[in-house]
CSV table of C-alpha atoms in Angstrom, one decimal:
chain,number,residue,atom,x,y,z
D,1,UNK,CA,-21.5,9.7,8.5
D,2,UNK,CA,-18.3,7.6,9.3
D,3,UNK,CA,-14.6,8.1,10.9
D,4,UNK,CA,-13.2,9.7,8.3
D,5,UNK,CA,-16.3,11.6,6.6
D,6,UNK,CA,-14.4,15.1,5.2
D,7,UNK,CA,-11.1,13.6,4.9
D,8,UNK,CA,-9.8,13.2,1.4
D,9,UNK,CA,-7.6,10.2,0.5
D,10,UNK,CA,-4.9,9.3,-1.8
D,11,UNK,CA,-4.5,5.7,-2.4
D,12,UNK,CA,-1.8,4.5,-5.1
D,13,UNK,CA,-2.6,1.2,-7.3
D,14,UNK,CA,-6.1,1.3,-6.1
D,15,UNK,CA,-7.8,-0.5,-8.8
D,16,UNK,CA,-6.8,-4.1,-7.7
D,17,UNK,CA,-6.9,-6.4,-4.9
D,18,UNK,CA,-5.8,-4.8,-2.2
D,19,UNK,CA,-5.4,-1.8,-3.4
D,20,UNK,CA,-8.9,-1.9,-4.4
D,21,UNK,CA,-10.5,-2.8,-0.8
D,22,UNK,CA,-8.2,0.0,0.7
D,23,UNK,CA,-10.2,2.2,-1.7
D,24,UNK,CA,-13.7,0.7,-1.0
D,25,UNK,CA,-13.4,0.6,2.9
D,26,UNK,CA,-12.0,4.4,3.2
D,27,UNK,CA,-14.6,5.0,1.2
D,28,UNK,CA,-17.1,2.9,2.9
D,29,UNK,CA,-16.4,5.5,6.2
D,30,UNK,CA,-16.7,8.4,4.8
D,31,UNK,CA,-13.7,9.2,2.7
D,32,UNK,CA,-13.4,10.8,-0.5
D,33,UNK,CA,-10.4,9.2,-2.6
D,34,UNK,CA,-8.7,9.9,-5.1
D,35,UNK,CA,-6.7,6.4,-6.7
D,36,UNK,CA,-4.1,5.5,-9.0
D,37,UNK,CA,-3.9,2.9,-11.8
D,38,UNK,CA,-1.4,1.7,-14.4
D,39,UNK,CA,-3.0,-0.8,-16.7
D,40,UNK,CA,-6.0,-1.5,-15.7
D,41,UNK,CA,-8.3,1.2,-16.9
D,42,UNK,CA,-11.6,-1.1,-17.0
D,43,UNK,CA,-11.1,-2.8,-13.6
D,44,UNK,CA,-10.5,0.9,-12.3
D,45,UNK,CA,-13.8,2.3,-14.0
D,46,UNK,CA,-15.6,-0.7,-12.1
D,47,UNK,CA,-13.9,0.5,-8.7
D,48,UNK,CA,-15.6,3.8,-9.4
D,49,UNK,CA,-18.5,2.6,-10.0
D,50,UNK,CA,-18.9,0.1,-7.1
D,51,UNK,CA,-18.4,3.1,-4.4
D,52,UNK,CA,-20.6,5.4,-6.4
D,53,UNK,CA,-23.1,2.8,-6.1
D,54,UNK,CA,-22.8,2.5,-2.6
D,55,UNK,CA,-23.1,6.6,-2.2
D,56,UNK,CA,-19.9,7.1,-1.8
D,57,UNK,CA,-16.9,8.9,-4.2
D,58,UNK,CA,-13.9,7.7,-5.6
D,59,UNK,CA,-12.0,8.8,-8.7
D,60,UNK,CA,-8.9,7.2,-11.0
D,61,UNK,CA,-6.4,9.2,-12.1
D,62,UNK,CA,-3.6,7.2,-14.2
D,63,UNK,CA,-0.6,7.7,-12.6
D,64,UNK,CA,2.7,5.1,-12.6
D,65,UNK,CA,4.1,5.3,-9.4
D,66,UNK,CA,7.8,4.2,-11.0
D,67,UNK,CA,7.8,8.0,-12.9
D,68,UNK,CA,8.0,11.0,-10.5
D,69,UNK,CA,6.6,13.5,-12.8
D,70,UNK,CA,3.6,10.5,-12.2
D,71,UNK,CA,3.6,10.6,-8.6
D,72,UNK,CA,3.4,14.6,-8.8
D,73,UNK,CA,0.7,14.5,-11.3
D,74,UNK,CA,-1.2,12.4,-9.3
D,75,UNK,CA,-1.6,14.7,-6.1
D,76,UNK,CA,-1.9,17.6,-8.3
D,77,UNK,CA,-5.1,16.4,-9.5
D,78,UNK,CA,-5.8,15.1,-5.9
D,79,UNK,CA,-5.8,18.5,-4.8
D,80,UNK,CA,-7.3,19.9,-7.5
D,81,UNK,CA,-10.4,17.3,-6.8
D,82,UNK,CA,-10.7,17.0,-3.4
D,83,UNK,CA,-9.6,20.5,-1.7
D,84,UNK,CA,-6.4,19.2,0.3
D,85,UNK,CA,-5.0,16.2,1.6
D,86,UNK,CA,-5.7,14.0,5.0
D,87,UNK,CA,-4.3,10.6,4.1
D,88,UNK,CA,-2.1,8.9,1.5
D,89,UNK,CA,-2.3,5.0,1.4
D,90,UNK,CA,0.8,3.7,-0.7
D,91,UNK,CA,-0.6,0.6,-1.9
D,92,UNK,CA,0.8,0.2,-5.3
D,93,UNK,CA,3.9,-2.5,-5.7
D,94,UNK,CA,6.0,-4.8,-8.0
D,95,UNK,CA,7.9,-7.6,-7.2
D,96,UNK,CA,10.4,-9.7,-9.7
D,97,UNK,CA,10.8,-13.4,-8.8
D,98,UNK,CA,14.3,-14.1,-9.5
D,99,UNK,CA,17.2,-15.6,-7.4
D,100,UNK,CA,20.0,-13.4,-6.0
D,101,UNK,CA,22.1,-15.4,-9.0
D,102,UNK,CA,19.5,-14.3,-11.8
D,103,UNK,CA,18.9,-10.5,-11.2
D,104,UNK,CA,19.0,-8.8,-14.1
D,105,UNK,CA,19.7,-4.6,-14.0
D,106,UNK,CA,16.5,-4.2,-15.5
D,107,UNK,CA,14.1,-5.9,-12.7
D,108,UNK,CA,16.1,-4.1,-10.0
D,109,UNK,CA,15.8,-0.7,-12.0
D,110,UNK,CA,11.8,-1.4,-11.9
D,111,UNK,CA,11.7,-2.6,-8.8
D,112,UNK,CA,13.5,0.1,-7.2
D,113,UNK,CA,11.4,2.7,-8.8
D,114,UNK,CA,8.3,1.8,-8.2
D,115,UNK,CA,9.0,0.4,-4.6
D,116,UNK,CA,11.4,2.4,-3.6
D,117,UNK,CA,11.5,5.5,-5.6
D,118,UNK,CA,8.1,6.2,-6.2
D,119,UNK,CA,7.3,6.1,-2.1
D,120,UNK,CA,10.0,8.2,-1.1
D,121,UNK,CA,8.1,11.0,-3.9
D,122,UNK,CA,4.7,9.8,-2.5
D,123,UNK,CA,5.8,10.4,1.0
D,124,UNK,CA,7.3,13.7,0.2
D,125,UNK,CA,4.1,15.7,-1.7
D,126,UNK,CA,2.2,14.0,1.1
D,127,UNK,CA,4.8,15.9,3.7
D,128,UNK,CA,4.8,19.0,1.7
D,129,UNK,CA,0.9,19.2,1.1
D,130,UNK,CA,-1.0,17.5,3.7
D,131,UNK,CA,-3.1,18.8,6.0
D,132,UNK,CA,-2.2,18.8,10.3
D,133,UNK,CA,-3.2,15.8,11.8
D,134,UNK,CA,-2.9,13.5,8.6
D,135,UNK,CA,-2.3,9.6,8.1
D,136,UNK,CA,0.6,8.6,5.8
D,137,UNK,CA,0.3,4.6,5.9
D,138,UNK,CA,2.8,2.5,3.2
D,139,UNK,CA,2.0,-1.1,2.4
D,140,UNK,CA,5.1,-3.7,3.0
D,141,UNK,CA,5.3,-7.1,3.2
D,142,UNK,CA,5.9,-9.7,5.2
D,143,UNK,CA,9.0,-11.1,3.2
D,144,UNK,CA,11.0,-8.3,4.9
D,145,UNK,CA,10.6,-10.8,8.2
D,146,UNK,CA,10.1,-13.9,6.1
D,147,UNK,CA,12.4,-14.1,3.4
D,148,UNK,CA,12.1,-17.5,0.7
D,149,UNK,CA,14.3,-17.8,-2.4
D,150,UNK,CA,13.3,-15.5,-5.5
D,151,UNK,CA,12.3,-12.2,-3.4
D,152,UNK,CA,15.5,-10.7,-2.4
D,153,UNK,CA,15.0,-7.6,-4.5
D,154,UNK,CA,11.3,-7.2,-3.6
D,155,UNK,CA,12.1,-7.8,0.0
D,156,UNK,CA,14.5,-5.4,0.4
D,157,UNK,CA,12.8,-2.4,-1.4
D,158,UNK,CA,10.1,-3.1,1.2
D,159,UNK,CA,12.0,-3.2,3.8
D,160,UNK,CA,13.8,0.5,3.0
D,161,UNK,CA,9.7,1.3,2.8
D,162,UNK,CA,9.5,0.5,6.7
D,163,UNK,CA,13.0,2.7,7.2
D,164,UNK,CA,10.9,5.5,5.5
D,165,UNK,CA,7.7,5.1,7.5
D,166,UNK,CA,10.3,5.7,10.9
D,167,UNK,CA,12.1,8.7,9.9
D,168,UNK,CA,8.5,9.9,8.3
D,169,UNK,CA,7.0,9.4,11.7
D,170,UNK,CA,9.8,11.6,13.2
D,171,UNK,CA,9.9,14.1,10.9
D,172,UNK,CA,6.5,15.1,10.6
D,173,UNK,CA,4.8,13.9,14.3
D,174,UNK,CA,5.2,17.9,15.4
D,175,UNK,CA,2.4,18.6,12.8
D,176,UNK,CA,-0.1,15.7,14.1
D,177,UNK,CA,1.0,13.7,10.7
D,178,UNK,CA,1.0,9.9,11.7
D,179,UNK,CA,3.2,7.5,9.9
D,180,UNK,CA,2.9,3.6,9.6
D,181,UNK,CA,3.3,0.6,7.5
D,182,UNK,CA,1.1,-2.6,7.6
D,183,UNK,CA,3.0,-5.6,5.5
D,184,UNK,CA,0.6,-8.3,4.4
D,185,UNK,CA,1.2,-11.9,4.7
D,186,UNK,CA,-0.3,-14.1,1.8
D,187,UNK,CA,-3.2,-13.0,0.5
D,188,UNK,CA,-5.9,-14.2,-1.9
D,189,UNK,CA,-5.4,-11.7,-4.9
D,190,UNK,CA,-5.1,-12.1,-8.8
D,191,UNK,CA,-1.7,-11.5,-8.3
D,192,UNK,CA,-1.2,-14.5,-5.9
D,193,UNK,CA,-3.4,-17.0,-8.0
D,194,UNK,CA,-1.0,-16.0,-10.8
D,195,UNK,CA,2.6,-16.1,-8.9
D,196,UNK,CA,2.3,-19.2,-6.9
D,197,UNK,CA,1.3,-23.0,-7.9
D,198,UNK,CA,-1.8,-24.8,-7.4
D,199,UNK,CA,-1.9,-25.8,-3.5
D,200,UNK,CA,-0.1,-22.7,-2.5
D,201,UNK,CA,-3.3,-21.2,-0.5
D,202,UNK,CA,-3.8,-24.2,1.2
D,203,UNK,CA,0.2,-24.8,2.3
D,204,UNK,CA,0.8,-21.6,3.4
D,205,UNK,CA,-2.8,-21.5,5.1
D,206,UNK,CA,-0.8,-24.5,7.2
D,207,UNK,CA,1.8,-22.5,8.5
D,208,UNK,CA,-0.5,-19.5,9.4
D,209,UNK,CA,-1.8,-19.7,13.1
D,210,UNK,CA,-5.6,-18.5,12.1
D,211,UNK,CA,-5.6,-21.2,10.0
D,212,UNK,CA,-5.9,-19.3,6.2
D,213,UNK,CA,-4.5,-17.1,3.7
D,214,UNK,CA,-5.6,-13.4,3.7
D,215,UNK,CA,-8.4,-11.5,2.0
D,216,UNK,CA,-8.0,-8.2,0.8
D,217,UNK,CA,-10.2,-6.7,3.0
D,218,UNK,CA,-8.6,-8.3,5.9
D,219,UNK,CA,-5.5,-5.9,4.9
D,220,UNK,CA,-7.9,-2.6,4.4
D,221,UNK,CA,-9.4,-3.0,7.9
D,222,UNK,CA,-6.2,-2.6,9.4
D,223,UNK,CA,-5.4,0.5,7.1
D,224,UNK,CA,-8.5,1.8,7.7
D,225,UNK,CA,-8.2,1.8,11.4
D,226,UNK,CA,-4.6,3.8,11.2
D,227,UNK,CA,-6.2,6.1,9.0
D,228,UNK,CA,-9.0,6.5,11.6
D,229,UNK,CA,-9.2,8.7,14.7
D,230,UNK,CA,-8.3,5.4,17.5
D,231,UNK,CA,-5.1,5.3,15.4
D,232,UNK,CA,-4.1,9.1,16.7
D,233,UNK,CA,-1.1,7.6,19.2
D,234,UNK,CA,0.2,5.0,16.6
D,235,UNK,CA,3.2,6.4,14.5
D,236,UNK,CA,6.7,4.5,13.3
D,237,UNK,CA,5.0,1.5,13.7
D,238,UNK,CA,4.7,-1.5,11.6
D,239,UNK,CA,1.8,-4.0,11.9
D,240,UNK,CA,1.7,-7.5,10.3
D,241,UNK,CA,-1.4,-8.1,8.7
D,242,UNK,CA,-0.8,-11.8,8.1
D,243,UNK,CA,-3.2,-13.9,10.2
D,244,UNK,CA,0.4,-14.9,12.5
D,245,UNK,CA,2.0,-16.1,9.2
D,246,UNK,CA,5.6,-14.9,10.3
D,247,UNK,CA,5.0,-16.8,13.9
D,248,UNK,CA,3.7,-19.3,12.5
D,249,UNK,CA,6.6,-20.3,10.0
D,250,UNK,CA,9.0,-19.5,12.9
D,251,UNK,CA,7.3,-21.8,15.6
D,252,UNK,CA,7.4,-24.7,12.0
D,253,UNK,CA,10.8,-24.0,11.8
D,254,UNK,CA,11.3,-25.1,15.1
């Protein structure tokens, strides 16, 4: 029986990377989750299967976080599955690389959805439906600390993300609802092979004080301990999950 054994879990963009090991670990101690996927039907059949293989439950549900009407579907069949609601992991993200100069109306329409948009709506079936003493946790980055050229727009949907998780954490503290945001530095993902250039990992592992980029389950530790009981006097807060990256590039900086 682990930590969270009894608790049911939403997770949105569960079937990949880190969405994925958010999944597996809450999961792993004793969560029932419910996940949402986009595109990637097979990958999350295979996420399904890996938990149910290590006797534990987890079940898709295709649900865009961009749409609304997507967002509500998804914790309607949530409930419907699982009984209630004790956590809601908003995992699920899209970011545009283009230059302040290059933003077109269209990436900033997505962008803002999904990011933005489609959190807020999370956030709010979570308020309206979860059970006392839940664990709200929204994944940010930590570009809203460390900005570089090409992730203005990205950057700044997070960072409205981490203005959310401090009113959250105001508004719903009196029913025992905790509210937090983790931002990951670099991580080793598909998305990251596919966005960056050969020697990426190994630069930014440079700048990073523990001497390496992320892993995915580096990132659903720490979500997994605010979704856990020793998290129960943690709320507004935002924790860098980065191995020091945002120190380190400061202290390079000089």
């Amino acid at each position: 029986m682990g930590v969270l054994a009894g608790k049911a879990a939403v997770v949105t963009g569960g079937s990949r990377g880190i969405g994925r090991a958010i999944v597996e670990r809450l999961a792993r101690d004793g969560a029932t989750v419910v996940f949402s996927f986009v595109q990637a039907e097979q990958a999350a059949a295979d996420v399904c299967r890996a938990v149910a293989a290590a006797g534990h439950r987890a079940e898709a549900v295709h649900a865009d976080q961009g749409l609304v009407s997507d967002v509500r579907h998804l914790f309607d069949e949530a409930e419907r599955r699982l009984g209630g609601l004790d956590i809601l992991v908003v995992s699920a993200g899209i970011g545009v690389r283009a230059r302040i100069a290059d933003v077109r109306e269209e990436d900033l329409d997505r962008v803002l959805a999904v990011n933005f948009r489609g959190t807020l709506f999370a956030m709010q079936e979570a308020a309206r439906r979860m059970r006392h003493g839940g664990r709200i946790i929204n994944i940010s980055t930590v570009n809203t600390v460390l900005p570089v050229p090409g992730v203005g727009i990205y950057s700044a949907t997070k960072a409205a993300v981490e203005q959310l998780t401090r009113v959250g954490a105001m508004e719903l503290g009196a029913r025992g609802i905790t509210v937090n945001t983790v931002s990951p530095g670099a991580t080793d993902t598909e998305l990251f092979q596919q966005s960056n250039p050969p020697g990426m990992a190994e630069l930014v592992a440079g700048i990073t004080p523990l001497g390496r980029i992320g892993q995915p389950a580096d990132v659903a530790d720490v979500v997994a301990f605010l979704a856990g009981p020793d998290a129960r006097w943690l709320t507004g807060q935002h924790l860098r999950a980065s191995g020091g990256l945002d120190v380190g590039r400061s202290a390079s900086d000089g």
